[in-house]
Tab-separated table of N, CA and C and ligand atoms in Angstrom:
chain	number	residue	atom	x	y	z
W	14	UNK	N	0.841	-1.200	0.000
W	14	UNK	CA	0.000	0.000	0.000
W	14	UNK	C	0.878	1.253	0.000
W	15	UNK	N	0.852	2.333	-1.039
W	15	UNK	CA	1.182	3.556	-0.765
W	15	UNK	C	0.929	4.282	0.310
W	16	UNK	N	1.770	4.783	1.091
W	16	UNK	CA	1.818	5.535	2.201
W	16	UNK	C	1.809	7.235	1.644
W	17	UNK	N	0.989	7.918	2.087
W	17	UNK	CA	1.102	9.429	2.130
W	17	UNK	C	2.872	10.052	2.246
W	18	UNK	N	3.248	10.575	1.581
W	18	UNK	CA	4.492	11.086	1.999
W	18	UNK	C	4.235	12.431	2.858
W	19	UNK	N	4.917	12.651	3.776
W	19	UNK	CA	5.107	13.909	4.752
W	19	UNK	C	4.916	15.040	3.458
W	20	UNK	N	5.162	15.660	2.557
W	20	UNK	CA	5.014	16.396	1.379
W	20	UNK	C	3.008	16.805	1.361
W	21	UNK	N	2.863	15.761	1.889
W	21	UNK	CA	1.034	16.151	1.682
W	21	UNK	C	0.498	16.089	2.708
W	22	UNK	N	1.469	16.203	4.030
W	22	UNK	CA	1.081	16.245	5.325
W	22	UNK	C	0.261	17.079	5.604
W	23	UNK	N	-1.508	17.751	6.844
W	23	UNK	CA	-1.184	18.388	7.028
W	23	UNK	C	-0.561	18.474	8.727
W	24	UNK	N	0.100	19.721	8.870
W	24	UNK	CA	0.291	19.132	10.483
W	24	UNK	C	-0.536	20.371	11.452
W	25	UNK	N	-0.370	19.917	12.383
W	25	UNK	CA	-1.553	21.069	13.419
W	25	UNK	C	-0.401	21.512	14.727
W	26	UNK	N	0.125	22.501	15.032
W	26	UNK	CA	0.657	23.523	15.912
W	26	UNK	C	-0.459	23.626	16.524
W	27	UNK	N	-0.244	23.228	18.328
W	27	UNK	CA	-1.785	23.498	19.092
W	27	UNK	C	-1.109	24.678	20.158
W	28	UNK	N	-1.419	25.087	20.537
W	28	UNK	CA	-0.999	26.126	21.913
W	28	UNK	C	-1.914	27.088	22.435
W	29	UNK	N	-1.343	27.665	23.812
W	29	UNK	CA	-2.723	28.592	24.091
W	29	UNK	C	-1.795	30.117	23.704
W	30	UNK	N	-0.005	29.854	23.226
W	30	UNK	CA	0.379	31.290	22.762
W	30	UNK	C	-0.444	32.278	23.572
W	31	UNK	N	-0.019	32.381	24.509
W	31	UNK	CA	-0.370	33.744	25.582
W	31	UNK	C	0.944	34.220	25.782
W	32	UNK	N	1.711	34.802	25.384
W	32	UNK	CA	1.671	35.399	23.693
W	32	UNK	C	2.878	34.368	22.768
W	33	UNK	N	2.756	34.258	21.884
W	33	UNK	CA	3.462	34.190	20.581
W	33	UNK	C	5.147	34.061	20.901
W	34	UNK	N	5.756	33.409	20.767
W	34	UNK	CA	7.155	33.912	21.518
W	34	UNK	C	8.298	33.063	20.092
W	35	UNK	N	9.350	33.720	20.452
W	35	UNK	CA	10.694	33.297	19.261
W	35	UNK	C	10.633	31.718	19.499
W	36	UNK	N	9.975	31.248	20.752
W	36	UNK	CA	10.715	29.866	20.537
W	36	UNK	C	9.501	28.876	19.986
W	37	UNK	N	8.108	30.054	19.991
W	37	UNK	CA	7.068	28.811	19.100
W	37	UNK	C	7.169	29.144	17.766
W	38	UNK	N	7.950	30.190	17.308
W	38	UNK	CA	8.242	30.666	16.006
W	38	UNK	C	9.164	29.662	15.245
W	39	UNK	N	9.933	29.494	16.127
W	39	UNK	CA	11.277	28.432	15.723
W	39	UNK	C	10.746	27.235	15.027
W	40	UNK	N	9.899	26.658	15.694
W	40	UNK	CA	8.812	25.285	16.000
W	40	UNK	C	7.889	25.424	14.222
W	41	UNK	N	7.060	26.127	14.484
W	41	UNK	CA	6.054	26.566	13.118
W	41	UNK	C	7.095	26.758	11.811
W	42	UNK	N	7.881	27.779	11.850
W	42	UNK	CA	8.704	28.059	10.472
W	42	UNK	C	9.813	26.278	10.499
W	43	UNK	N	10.121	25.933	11.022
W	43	UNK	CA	10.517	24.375	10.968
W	43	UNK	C	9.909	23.386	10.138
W	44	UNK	N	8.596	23.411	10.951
W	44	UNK	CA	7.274	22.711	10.776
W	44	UNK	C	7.192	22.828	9.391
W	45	UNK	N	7.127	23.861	8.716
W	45	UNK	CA	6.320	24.539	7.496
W	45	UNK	C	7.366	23.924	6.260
W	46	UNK	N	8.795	23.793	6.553
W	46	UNK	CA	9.775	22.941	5.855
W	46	UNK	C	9.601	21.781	5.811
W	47	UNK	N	9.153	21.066	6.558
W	47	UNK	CA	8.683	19.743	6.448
W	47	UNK	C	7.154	19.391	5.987
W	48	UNK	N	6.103	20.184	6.249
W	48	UNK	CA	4.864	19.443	5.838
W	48	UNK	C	4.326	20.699	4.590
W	49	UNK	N	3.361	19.783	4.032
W	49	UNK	CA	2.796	20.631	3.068
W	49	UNK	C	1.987	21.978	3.585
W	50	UNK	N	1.451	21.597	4.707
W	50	UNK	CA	0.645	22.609	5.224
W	50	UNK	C	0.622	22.829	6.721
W	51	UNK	N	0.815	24.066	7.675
W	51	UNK	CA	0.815	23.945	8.796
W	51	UNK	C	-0.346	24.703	8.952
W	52	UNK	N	-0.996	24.294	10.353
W	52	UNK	CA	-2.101	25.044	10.655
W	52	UNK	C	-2.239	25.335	12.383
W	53	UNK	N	-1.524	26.473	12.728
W	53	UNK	CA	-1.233	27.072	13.746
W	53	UNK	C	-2.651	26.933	14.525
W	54	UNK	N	-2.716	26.462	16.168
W	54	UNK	CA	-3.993	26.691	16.461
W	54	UNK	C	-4.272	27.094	18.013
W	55	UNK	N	-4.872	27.899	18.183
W	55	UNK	CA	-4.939	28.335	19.164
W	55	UNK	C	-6.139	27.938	19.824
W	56	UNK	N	-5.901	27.476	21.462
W	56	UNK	CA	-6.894	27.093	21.652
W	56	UNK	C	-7.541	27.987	22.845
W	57	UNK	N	-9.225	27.953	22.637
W	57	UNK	CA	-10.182	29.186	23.075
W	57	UNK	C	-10.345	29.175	24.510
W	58	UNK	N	-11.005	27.611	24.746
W	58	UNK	CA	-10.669	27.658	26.207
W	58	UNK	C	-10.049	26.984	26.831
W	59	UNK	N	-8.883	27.410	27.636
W	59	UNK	CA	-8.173	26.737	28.368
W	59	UNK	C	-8.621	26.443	30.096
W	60	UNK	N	-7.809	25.915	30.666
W	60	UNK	CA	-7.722	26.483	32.104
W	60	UNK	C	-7.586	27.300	32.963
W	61	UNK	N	-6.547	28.084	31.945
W	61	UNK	CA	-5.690	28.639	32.259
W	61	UNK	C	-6.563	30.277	31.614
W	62	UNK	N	-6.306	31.240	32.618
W	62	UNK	CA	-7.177	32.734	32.412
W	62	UNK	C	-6.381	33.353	31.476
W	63	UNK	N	-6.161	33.628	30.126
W	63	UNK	CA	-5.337	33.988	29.326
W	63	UNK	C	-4.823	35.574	29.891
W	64	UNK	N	-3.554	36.153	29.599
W	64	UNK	CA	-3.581	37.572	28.945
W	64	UNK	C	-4.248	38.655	27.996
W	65	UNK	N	-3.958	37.500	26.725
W	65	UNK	CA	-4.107	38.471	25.723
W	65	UNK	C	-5.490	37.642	25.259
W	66	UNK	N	-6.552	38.385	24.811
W	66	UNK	CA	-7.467	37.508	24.225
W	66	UNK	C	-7.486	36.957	22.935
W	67	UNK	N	-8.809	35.856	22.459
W	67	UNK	CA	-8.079	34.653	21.596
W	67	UNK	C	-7.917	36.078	19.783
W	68	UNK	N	-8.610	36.987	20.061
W	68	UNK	CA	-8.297	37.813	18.902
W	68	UNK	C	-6.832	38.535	18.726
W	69	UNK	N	-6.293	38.707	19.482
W	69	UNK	CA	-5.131	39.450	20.126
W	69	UNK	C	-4.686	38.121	19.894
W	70	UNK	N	-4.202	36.823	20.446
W	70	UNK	CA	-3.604	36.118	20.432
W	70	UNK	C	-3.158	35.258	18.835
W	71	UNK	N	-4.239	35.390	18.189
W	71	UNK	CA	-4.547	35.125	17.112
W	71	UNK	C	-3.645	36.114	15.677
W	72	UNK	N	-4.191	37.193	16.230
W	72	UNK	CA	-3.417	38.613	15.468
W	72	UNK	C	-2.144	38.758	15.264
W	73	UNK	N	-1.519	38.572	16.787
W	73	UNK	CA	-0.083	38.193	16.929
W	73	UNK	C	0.701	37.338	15.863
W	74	UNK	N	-0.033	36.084	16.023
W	74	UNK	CA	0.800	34.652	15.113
W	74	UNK	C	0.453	35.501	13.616
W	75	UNK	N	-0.526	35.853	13.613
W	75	UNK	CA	-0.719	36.240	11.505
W	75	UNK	C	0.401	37.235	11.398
W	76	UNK	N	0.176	38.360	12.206
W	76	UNK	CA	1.167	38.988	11.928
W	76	UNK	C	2.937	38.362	12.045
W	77	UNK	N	3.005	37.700	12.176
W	77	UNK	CA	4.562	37.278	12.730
W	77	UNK	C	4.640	35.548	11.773
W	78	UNK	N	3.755	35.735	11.337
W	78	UNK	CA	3.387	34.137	9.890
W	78	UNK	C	3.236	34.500	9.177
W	79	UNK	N	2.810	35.965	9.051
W	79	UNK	CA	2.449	36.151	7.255
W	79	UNK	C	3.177	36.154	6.170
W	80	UNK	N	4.533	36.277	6.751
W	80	UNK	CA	5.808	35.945	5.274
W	80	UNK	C	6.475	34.433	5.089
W	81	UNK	N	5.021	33.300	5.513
W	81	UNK	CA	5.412	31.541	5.529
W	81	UNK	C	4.375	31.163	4.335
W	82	UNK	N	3.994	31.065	3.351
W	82	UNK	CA	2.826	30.993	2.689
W	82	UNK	C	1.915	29.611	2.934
W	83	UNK	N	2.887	28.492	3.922
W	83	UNK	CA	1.957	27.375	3.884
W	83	UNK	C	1.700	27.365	5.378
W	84	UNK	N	1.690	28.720	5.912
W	84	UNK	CA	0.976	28.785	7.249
W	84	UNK	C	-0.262	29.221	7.599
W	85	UNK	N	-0.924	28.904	8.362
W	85	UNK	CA	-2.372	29.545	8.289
W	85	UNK	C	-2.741	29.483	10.255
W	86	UNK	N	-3.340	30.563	10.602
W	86	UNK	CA	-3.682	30.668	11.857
W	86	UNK	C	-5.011	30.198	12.127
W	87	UNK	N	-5.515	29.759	12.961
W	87	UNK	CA	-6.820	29.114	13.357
W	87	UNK	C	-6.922	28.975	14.835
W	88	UNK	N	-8.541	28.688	15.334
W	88	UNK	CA	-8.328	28.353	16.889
W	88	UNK	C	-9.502	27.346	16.672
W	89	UNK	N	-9.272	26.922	18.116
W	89	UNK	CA	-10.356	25.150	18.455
W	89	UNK	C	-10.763	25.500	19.569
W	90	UNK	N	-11.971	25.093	19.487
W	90	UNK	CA	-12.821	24.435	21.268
W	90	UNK	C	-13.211	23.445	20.917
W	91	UNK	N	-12.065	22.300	21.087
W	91	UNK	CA	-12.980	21.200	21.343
W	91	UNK	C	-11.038	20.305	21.708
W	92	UNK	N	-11.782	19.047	21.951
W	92	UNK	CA	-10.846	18.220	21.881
W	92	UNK	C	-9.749	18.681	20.854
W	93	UNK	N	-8.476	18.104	20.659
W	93	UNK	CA	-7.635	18.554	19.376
W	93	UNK	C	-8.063	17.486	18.745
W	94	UNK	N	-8.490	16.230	18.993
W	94	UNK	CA	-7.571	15.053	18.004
W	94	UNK	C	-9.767	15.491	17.161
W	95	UNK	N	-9.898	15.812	17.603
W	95	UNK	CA	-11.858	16.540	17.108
W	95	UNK	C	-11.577	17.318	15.907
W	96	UNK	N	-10.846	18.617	16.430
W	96	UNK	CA	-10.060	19.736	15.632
W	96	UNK	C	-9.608	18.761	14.553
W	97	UNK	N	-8.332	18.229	14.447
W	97	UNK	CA	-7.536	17.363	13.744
W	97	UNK	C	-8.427	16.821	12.623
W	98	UNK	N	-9.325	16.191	12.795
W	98	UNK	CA	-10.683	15.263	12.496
W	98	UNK	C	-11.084	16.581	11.124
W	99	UNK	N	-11.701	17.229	11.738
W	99	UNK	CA	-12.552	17.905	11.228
W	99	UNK	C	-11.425	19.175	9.734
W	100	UNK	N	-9.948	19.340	10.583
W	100	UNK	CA	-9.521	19.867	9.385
W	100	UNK	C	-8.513	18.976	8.340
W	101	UNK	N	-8.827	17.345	8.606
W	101	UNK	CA	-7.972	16.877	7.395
W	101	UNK	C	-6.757	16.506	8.194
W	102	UNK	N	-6.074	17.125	9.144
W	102	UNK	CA	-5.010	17.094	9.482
W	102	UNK	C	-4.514	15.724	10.364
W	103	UNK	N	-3.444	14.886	9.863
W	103	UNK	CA	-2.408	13.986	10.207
W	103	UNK	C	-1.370	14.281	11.836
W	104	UNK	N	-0.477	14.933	11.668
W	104	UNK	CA	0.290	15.154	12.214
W	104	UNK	C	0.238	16.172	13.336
W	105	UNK	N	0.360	15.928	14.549
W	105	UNK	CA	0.158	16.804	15.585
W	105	UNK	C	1.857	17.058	15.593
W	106	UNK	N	2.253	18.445	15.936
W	106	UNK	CA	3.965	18.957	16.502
W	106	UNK	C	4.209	19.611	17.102
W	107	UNK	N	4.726	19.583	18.158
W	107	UNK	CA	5.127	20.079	19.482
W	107	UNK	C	6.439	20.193	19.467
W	108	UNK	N	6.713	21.306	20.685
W	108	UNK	CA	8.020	21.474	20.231
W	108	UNK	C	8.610	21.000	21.634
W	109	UNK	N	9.681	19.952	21.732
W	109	UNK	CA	10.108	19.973	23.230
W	109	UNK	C	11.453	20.666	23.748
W	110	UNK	N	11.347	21.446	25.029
W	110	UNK	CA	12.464	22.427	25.507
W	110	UNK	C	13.554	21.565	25.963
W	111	UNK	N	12.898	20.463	27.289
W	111	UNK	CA	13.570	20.358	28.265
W	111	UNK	C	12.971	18.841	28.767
W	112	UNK	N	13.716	18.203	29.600
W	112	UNK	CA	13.233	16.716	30.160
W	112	UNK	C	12.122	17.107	30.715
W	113	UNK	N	12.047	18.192	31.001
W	113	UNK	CA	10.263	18.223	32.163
W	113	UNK	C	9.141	18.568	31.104
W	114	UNK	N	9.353	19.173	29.765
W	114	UNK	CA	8.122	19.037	29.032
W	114	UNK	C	8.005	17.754	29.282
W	115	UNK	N	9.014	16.257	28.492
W	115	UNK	CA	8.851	15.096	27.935
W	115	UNK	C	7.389	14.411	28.961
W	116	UNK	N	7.381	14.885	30.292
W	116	UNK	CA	6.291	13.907	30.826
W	116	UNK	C	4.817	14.066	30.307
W	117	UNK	N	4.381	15.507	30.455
W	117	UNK	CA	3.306	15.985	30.548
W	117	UNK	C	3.039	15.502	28.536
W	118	UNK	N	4.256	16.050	27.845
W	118	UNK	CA	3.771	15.944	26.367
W	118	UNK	C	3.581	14.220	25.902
W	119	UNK	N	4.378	13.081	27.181
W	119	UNK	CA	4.270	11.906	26.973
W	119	UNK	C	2.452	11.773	26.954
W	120	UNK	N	2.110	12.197	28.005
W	120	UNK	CA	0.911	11.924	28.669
W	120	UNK	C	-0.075	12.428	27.384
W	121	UNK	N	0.120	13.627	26.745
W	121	UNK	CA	-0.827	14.161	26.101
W	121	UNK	C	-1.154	13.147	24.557
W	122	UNK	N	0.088	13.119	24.125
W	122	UNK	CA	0.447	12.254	23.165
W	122	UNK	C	0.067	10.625	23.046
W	123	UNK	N	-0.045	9.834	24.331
W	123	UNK	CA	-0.403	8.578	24.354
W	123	UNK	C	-2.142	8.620	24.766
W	124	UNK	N	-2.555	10.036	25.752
W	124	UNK	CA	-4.094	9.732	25.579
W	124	UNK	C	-4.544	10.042	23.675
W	125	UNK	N	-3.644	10.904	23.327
W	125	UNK	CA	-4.254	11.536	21.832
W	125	UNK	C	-4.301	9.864	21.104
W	126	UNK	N	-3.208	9.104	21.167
W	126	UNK	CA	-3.067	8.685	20.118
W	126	UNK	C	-4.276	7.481	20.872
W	127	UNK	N	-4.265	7.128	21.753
W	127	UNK	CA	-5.170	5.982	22.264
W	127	UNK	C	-7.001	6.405	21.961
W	128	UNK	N	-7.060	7.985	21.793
W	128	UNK	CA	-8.752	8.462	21.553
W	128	UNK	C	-8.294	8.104	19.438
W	129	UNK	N	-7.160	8.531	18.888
W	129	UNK	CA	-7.283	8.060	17.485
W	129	UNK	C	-5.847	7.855	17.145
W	130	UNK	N	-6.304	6.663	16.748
W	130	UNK	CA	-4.980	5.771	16.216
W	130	UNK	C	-4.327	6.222	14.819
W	131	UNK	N	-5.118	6.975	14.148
W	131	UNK	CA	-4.402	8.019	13.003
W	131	UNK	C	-4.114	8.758	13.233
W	132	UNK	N	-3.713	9.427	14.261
W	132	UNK	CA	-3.112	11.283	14.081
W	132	UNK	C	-1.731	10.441	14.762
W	133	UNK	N	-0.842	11.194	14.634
W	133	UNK	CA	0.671	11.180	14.913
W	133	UNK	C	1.119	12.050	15.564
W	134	UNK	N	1.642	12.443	16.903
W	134	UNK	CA	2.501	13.274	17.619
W	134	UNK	C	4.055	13.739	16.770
W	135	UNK	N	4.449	14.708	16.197
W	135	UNK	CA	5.713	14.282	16.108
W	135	UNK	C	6.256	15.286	16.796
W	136	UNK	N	7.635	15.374	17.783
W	136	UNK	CA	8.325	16.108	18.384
W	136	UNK	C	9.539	16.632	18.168
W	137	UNK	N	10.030	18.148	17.878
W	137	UNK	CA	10.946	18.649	17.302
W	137	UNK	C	11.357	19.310	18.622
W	138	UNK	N	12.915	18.862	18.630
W	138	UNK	CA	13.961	19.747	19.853
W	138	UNK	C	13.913	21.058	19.322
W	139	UNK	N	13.316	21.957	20.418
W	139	UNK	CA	13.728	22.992	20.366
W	139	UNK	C	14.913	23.841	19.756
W	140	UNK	N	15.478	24.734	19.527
W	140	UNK	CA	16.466	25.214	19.177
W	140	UNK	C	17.315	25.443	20.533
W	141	UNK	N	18.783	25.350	21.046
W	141	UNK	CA	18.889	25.518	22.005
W	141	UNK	C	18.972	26.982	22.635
W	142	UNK	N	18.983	27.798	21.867
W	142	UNK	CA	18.946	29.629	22.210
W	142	UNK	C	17.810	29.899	22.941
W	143	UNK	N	16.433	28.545	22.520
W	143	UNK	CA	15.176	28.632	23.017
W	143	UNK	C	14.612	27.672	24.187
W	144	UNK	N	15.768	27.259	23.841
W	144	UNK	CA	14.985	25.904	25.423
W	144	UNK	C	14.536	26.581	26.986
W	145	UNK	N	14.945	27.908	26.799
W	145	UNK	CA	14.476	28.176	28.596
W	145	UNK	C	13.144	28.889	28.280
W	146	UNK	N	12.942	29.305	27.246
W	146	UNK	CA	11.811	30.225	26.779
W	146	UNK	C	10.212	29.252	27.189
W	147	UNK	N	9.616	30.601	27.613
W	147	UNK	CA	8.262	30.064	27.437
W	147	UNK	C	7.352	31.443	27.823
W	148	UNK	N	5.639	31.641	27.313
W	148	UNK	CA	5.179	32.636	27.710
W	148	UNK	C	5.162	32.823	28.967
W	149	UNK	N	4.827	32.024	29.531
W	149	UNK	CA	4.530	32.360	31.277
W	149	UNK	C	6.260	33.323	31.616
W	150	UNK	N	7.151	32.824	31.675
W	150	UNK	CA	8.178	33.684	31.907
W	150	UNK	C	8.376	34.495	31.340
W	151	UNK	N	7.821	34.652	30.169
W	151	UNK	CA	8.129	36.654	29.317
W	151	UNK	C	7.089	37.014	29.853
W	152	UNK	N	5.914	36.543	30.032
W	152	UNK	CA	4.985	37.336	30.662
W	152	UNK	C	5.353	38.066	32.448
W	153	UNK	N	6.249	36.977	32.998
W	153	UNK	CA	6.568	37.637	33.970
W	153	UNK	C	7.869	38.916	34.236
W	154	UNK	N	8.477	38.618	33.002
W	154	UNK	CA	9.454	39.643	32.987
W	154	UNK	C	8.938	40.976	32.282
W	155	UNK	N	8.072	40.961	31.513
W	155	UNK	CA	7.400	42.213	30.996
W	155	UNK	C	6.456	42.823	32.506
W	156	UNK	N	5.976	41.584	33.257
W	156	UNK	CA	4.926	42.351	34.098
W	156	UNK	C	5.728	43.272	35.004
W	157	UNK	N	7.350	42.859	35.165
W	157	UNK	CA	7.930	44.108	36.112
W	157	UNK	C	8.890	44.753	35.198
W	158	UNK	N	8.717	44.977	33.953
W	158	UNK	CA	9.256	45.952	33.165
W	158	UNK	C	10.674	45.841	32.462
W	159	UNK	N	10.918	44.507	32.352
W	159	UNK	CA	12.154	43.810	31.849
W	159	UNK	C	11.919	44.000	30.773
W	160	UNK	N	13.132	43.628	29.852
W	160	UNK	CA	13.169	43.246	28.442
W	160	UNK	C	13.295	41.900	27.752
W	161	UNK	N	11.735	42.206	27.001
W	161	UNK	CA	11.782	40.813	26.113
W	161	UNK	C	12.014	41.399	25.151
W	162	UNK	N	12.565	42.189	24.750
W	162	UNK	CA	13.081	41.844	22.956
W	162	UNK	C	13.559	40.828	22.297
W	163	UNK	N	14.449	39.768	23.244
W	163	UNK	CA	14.922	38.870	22.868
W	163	UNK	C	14.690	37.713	22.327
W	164	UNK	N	12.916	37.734	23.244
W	164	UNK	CA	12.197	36.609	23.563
W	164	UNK	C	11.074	36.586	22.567
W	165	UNK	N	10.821	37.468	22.233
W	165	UNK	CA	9.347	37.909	21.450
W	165	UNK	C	9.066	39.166	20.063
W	166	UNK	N	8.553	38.726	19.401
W	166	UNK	CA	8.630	39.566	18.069
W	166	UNK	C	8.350	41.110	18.169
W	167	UNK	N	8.474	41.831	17.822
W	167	UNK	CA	8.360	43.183	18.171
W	167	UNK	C	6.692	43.573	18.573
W	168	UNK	N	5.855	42.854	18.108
W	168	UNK	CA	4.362	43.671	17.795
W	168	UNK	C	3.867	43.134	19.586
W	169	UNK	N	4.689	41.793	19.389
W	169	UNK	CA	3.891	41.167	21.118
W	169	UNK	C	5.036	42.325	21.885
W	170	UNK	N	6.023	42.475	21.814
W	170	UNK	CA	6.569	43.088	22.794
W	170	UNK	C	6.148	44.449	23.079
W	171	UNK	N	5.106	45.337	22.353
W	171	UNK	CA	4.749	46.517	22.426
W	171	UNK	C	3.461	46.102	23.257
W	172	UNK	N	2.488	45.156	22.570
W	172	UNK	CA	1.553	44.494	23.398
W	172	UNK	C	1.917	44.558	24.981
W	173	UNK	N	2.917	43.845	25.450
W	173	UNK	CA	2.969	43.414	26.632
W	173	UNK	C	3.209	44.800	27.060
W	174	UNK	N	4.344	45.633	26.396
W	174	UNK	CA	4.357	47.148	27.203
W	174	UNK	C	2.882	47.505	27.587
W	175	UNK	N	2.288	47.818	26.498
W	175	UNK	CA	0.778	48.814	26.631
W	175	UNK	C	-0.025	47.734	27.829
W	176	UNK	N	0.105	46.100	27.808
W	176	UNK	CA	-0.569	45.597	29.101
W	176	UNK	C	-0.092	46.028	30.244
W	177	UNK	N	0.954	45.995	30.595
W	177	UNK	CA	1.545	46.495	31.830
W	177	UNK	C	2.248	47.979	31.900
W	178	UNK	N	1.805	48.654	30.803
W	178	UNK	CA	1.907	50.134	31.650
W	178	UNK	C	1.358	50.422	32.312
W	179	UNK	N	2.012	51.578	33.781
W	179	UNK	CA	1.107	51.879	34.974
W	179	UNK	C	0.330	53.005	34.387
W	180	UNK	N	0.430	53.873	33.454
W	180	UNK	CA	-0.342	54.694	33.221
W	180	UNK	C	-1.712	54.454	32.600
B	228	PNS	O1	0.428	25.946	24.881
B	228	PNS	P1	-0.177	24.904	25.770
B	228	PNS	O2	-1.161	25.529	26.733
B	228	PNS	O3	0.853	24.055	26.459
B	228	PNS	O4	-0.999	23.905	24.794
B	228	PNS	C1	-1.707	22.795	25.294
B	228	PNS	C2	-2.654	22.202	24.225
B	228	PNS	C3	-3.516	23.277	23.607
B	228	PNS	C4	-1.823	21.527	23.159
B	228	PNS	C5	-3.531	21.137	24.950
B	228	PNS	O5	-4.041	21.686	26.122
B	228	PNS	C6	-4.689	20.622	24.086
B	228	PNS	O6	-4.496	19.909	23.131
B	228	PNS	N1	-5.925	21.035	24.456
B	228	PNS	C7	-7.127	20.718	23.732
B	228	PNS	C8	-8.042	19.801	24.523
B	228	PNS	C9	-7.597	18.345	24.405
B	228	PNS	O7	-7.591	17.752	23.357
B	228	PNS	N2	-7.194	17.784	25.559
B	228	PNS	C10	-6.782	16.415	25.669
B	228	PNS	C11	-5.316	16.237	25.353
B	228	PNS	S1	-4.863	14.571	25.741
């Protein structure tokens, strides 16, 4: 039987991107070299009380994707492997930092694949410039007035100013 080649993949980028940061950038423009189609996705409701809302969050990735042509931004409420289902898409990709993602993304990855035995996890090492990165920590260094330039594309880093100015 002919197997699909990765070339007609599509793959699905899931995150709650509160906000957008260099090291999920790394991950997606990667991604986009390998599959035919990536489809960035943000998801609506989390647990977790976002920052930026899912329009703002959303805005961010287009703006900072729009020079990838086989990228496309989207968001889900529902299950992913549902999401997945419903847009065609194969390949789930995550990006891993550090040994302490590996548990939680083990866990996510073996319930995904046990609810459907067709979608695929695949996991790309981080870049190492990016392995300490994550939003929750730019979010905390912007909230006392640090600099993320380093960390985050220019449009989120004005964002986070105008959130946490005292004026
Ligand atoms: O950026 P995050 O918050 O680490 O992303 C987590 C995400 C969105 C990938 C995960 O929470 C998810 O897939 N949520 C959708 C609901 C779902 O399918 N949950 C079961 C996973 S086993």
């Amino acid at each position: 039987m002919n197997k699909p080649s990765h070339e007609h993949t599509i793959a699905v980028c899931p995150g709650s991107f509160d906000p957008v940061t260099y090291g999920h950038l790394d991950i997606i423009q990667r991604a986009s070299q390998v599959f035919e189609k990536v489809i960035v996705a943000v998801l609506v409701n989390s647990s977790k009380t976002p920052l930026f809302s899912l329009q703002e969050r959303q805005k961010f990735l287009e703006q900072v994707t729009g020079h990838i042509p086989n990228v496309e931004v989207d968001s889900f409420d529902d299950l992913l492997i549902n999401y997945m289902k419903e847009r065609k898409a194969q390949v789930i990709v995550k990006g891993l930092r550090a040994v302490s993602d590996f548990e939680y993304e083990l866990q996510m990855a073996a319930l995904n694949r046990k609810m459907s035995t067709d979608i695929e996890t695949f996991f790309m090492m981080s870049s190492s410039q990016y392995s300490y990165l994550s939003s929750s920590i730019v979010k905390q260094i912007a909230q006392f007035h640090g600099p993320v330039g380093d960390f985050v594309p220019e449009v989120v880093e004005q964002a986070l100013r105008d959130k946490y100015s005292t004026r």
